[in-house]
Coordinates of C-alpha atoms and ligand atoms in Angstrom, one line a residue:
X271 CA 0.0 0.0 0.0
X272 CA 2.6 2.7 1.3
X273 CA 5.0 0.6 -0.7
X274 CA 2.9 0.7 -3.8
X275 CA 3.0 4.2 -3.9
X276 CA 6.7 4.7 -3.3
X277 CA 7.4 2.6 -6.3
X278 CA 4.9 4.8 -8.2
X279 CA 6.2 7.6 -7.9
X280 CA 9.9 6.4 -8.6
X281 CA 8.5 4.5 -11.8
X282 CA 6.5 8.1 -12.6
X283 CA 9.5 10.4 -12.5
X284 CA 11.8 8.2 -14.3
X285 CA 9.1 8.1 -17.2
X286 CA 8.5 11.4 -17.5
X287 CA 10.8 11.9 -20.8
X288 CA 8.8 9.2 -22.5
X289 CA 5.4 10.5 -21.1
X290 CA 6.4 13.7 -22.3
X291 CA 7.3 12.7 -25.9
X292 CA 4.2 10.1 -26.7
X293 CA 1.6 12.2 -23.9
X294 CA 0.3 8.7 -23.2
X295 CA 3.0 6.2 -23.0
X296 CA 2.3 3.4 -19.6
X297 CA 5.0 4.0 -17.4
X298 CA 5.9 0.7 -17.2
X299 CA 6.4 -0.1 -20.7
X300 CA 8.2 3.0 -20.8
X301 CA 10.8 1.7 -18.6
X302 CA 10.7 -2.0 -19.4
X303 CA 13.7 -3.4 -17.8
X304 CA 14.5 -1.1 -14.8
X305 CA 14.1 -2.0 -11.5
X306 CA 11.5 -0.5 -11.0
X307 CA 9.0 -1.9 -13.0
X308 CA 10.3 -4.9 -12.1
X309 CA 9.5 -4.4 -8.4
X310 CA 6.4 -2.5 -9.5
X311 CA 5.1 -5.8 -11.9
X312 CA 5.9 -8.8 -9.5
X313 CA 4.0 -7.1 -6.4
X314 CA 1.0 -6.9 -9.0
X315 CA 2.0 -10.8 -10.2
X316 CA 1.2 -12.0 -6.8
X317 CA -2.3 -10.4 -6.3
X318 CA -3.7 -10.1 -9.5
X319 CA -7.0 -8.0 -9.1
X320 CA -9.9 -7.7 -11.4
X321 CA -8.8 -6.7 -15.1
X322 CA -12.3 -5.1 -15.5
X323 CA -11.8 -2.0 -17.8
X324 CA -9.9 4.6 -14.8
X325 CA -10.9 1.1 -14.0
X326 CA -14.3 -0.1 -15.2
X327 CA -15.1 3.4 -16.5
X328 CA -16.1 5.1 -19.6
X329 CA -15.0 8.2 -21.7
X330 CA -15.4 12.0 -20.7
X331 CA -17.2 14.2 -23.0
X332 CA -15.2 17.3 -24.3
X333 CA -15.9 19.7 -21.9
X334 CA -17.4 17.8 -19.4
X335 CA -14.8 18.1 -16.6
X336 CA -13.2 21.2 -18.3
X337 CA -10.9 21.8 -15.0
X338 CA -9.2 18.4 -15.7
X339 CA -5.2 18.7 -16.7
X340 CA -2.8 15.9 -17.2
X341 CA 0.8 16.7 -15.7
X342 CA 3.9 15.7 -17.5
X343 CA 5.5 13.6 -14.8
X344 CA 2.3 11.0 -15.1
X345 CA -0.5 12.4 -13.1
X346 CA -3.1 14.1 -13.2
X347 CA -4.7 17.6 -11.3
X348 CA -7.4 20.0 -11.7
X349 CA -7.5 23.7 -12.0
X350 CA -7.7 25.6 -8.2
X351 CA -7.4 28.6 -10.2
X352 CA -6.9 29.5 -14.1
X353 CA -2.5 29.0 -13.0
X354 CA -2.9 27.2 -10.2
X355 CA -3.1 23.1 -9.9
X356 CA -3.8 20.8 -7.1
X357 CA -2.4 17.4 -7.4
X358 CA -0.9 14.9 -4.9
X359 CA 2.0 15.6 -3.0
X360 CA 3.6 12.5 -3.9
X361 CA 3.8 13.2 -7.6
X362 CA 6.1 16.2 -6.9
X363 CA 9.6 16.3 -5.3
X364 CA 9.3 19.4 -3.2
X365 CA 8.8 22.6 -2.6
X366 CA 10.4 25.9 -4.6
X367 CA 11.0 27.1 -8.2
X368 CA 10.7 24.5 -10.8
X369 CA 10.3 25.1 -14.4
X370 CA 10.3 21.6 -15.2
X371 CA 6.6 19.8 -15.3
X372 CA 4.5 20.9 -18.1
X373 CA 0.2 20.7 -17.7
X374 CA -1.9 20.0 -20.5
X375 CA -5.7 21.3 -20.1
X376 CA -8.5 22.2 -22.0
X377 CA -8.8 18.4 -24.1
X378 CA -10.0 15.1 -23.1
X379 CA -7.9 13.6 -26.1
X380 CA -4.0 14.8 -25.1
X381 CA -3.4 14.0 -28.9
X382 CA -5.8 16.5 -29.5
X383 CA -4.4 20.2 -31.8
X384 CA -7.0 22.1 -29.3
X385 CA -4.6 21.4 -26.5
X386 CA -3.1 23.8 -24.3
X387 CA 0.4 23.6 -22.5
X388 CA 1.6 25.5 -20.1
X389 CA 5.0 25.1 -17.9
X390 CA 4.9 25.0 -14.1
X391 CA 6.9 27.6 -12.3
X392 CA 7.0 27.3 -8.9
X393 CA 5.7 23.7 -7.1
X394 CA 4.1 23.9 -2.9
X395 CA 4.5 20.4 -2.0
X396 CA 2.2 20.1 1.6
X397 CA 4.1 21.3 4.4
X398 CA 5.2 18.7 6.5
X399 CA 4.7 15.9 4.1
X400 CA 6.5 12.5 4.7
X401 CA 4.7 10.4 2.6
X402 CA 1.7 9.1 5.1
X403 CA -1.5 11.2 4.8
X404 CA -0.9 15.1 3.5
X405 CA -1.0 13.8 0.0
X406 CA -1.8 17.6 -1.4
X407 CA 0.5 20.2 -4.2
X408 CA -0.1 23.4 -5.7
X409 CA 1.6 23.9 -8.9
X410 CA 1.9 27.7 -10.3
X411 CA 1.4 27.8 -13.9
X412 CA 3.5 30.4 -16.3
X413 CA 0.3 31.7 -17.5
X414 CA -3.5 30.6 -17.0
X415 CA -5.2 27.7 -18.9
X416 CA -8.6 29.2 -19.7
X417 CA -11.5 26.8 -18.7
X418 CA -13.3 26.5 -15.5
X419 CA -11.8 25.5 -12.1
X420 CA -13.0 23.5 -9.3
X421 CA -13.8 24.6 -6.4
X422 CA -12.3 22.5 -3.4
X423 CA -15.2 21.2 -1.1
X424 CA -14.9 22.7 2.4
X425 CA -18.3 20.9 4.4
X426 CA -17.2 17.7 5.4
X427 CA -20.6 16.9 5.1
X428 CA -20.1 16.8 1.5
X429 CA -17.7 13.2 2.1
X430 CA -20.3 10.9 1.5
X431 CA -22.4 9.4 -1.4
X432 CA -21.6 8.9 -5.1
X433 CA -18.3 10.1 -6.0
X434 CA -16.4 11.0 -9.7
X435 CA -12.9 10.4 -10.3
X436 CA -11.3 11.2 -14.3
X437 CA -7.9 10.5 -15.2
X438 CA -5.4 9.2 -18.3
X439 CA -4.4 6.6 -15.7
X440 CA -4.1 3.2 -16.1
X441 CA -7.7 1.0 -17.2
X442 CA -6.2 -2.0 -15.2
X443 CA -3.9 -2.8 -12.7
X444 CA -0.7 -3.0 -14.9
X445 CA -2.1 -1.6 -17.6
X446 CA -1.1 1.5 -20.2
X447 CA -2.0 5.1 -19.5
X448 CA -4.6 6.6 -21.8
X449 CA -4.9 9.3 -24.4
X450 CA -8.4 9.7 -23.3
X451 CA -9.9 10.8 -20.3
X452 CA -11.9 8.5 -18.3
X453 CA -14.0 8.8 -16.1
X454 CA -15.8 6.3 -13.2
X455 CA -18.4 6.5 -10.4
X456 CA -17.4 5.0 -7.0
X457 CA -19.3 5.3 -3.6
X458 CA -17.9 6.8 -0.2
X459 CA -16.6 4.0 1.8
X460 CA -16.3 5.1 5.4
X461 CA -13.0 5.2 7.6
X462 CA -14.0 2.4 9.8
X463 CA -14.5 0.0 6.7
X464 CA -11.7 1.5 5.0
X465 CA -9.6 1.1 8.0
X466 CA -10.3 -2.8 7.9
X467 CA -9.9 -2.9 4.4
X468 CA -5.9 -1.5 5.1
X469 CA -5.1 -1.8 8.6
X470 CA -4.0 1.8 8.0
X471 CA -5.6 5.0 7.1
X472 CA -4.7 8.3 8.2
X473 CA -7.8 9.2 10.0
X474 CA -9.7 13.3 8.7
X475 CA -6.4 13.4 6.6
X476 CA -7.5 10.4 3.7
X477 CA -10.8 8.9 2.5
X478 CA -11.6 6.2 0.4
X479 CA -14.2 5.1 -2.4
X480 CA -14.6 2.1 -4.0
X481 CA -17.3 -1.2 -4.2
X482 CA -16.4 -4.1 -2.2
X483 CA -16.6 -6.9 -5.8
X484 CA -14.0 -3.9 -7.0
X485 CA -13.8 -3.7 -10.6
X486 CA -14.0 0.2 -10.3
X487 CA -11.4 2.5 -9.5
X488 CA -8.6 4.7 -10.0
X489 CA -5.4 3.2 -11.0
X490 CA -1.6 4.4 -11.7
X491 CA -1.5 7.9 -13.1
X492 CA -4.5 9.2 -12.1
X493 CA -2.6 10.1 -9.1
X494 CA -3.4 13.9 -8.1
X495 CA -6.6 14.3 -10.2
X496 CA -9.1 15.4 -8.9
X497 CA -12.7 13.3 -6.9
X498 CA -15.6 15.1 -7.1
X499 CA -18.9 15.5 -6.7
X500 CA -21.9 18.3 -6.6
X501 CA -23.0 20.1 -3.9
X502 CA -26.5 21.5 -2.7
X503 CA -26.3 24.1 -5.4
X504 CA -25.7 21.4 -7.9
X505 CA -22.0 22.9 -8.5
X506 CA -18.9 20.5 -9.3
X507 CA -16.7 20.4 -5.7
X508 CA -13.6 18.6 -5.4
X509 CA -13.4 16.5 -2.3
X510 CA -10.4 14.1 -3.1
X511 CA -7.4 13.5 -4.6
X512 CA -5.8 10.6 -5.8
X513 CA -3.5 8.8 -3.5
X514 CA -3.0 5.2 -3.3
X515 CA -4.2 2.1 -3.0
X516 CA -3.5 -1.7 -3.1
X517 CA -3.4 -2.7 -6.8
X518 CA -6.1 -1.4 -8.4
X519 CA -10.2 -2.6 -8.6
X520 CA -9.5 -5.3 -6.4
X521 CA -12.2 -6.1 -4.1
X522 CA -12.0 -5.2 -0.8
X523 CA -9.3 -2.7 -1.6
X524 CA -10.7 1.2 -2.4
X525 CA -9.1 3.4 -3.4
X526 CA -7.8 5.9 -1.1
X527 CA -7.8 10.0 -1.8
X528 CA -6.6 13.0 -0.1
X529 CA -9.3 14.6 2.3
X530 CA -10.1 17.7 0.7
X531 CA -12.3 19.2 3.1
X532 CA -9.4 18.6 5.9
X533 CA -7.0 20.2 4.1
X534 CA -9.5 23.5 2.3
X535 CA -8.1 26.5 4.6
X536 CA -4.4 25.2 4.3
X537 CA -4.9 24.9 0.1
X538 CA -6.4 28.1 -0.4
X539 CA -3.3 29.8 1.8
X540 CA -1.1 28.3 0.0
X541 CA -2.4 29.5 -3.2
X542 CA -2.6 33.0 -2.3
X543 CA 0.8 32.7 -1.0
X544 CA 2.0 31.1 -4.4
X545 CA 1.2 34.6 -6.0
Ligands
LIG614 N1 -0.5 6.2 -6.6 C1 -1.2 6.1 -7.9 C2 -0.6 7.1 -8.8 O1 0.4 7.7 -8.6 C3 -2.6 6.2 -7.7 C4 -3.1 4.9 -7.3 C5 -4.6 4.9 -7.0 N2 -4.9 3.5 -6.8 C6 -6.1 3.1 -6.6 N3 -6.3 1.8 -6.4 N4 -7.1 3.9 -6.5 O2 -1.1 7.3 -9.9

């Protein structure tokens, strides 16, 4: 679980060339032969979840999630504001200046002309983040994308019922990122279930979705977009990110996200702070 995730993230950044060149490339088959993959492929070999075909979603419209951007190192985020991105901690390596991760917005099809890039310049990784829980970044854009953003839920209230999640992640556990955004549908699951599920969960700081027969979920480089849902006014709200989990789809293992809602005052700070 924790160890999933650290390999992740290694596999992610080492594949960022490729993903940068082909948009789409899997990370693992972009790095066939390291170590890496390797480690990454035999931990899946021995628990082989579901390979339902996001897992067990279905394509996003053009303009249907317009805050939605794909990050060059292999995740995804969605627009806090027009030059601002929240993703996952984990897909970044700290805080400061950095001119080096280029976001794609404005398409569900990253092969598509209509795309816009734009280069990161500065990165907020979350302060005090050590890998286990504070799975939250801010990445300051060189210039604003121009759709829509999400608004980050702040009512905890909101943690509950049917929840989105869209990525260019993986469709299966071991499977190859995609030029097209999907999109799935995954319920709430609450800590206490969640907590059986893992034996770990870091308690108002991560949450989880997911059906126990599995077969639905987020999977490797969705990592850092965005889970939504609407609120009372009927309004798109952000009230996860996407963390980890163990494999992907399997039963009994949801995925986990980044609690939005714990983290609202601290995220909106930091973005006024990010200038
Ligand atoms: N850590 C993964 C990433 O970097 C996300 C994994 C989500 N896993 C899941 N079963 N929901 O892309």
């Amino acid at each position: 679980m924790q160890k999933d995730r650290k390999v992740l993230v290694r596999i992610v950044a080492g594949a960022a060339v490729a993903l940068t060149a082909l948009g789409m490339t899997a990370a693992g088959n972009a790095m066939a032969g390291t170590d890496d993959v390797k480690a990454s492929h035999s931990a899946t070999a021995k628990k082989d979840g579901p390979s339902t075909k996001i897992v067990g979603g279905t394509p996003a419209e053009q303009g249907e999630f317009p805050w939605m951007v794909r990050l060059s190192m292999g995740c995804g985020g969605a627009l806090f504001e027009k030059d601002v991105v929240l993703t996952a901690a984990h897909c970044v390596d700290g805080s400061g200046d950095n001119t080096s991760i280029t976001a794609t917005g404005g398409v569900v099809d990253l092969e598509d002309s209509n795309k816009v890039e734009v280069k990161s310049t500065k990165v907020l990784q979350a302060p005090g983040y050590n890998g286990t829980g504070k799975d939250w970044a801010l990445i300051k854009l060189e210039k604003p994308i121009d759709q829509p953003t999400l608004p980050i839920a702040e009512d905890p209230a909101l943690n509950e019922g049917d929840l989105t999640v869209a990525g260019w992640g993986a469709d299966k556990e071991g499977g190859e990122q995609q030029q097209k955004l999907l999109k799935v549908t995954v319920p709430f699951i609450d800590d206490a279930t969640c907590k059986k599920a893992y034996g770990e969960l870091v308690e108002g700081e991560e949450l989880c979705a997911g059906v126990d027969e599995g077969g639905l979920d987020s999977c490797q480089g969705d990592s850092g977009g965005p889970l939504f849902r609407k609120d009372e006014a009927g309004e798109f709200v952000q009230v996860g990110i996407v963390s980890w989990g163990e494999g992907c789809a399997r039963p009994g293992k949801p995925g986990v996200y980044t609690e939005v809602t714990n983290f609202a005052a601290d995220i909106k700070k930091a973005a006024g702070e990010l200038g």
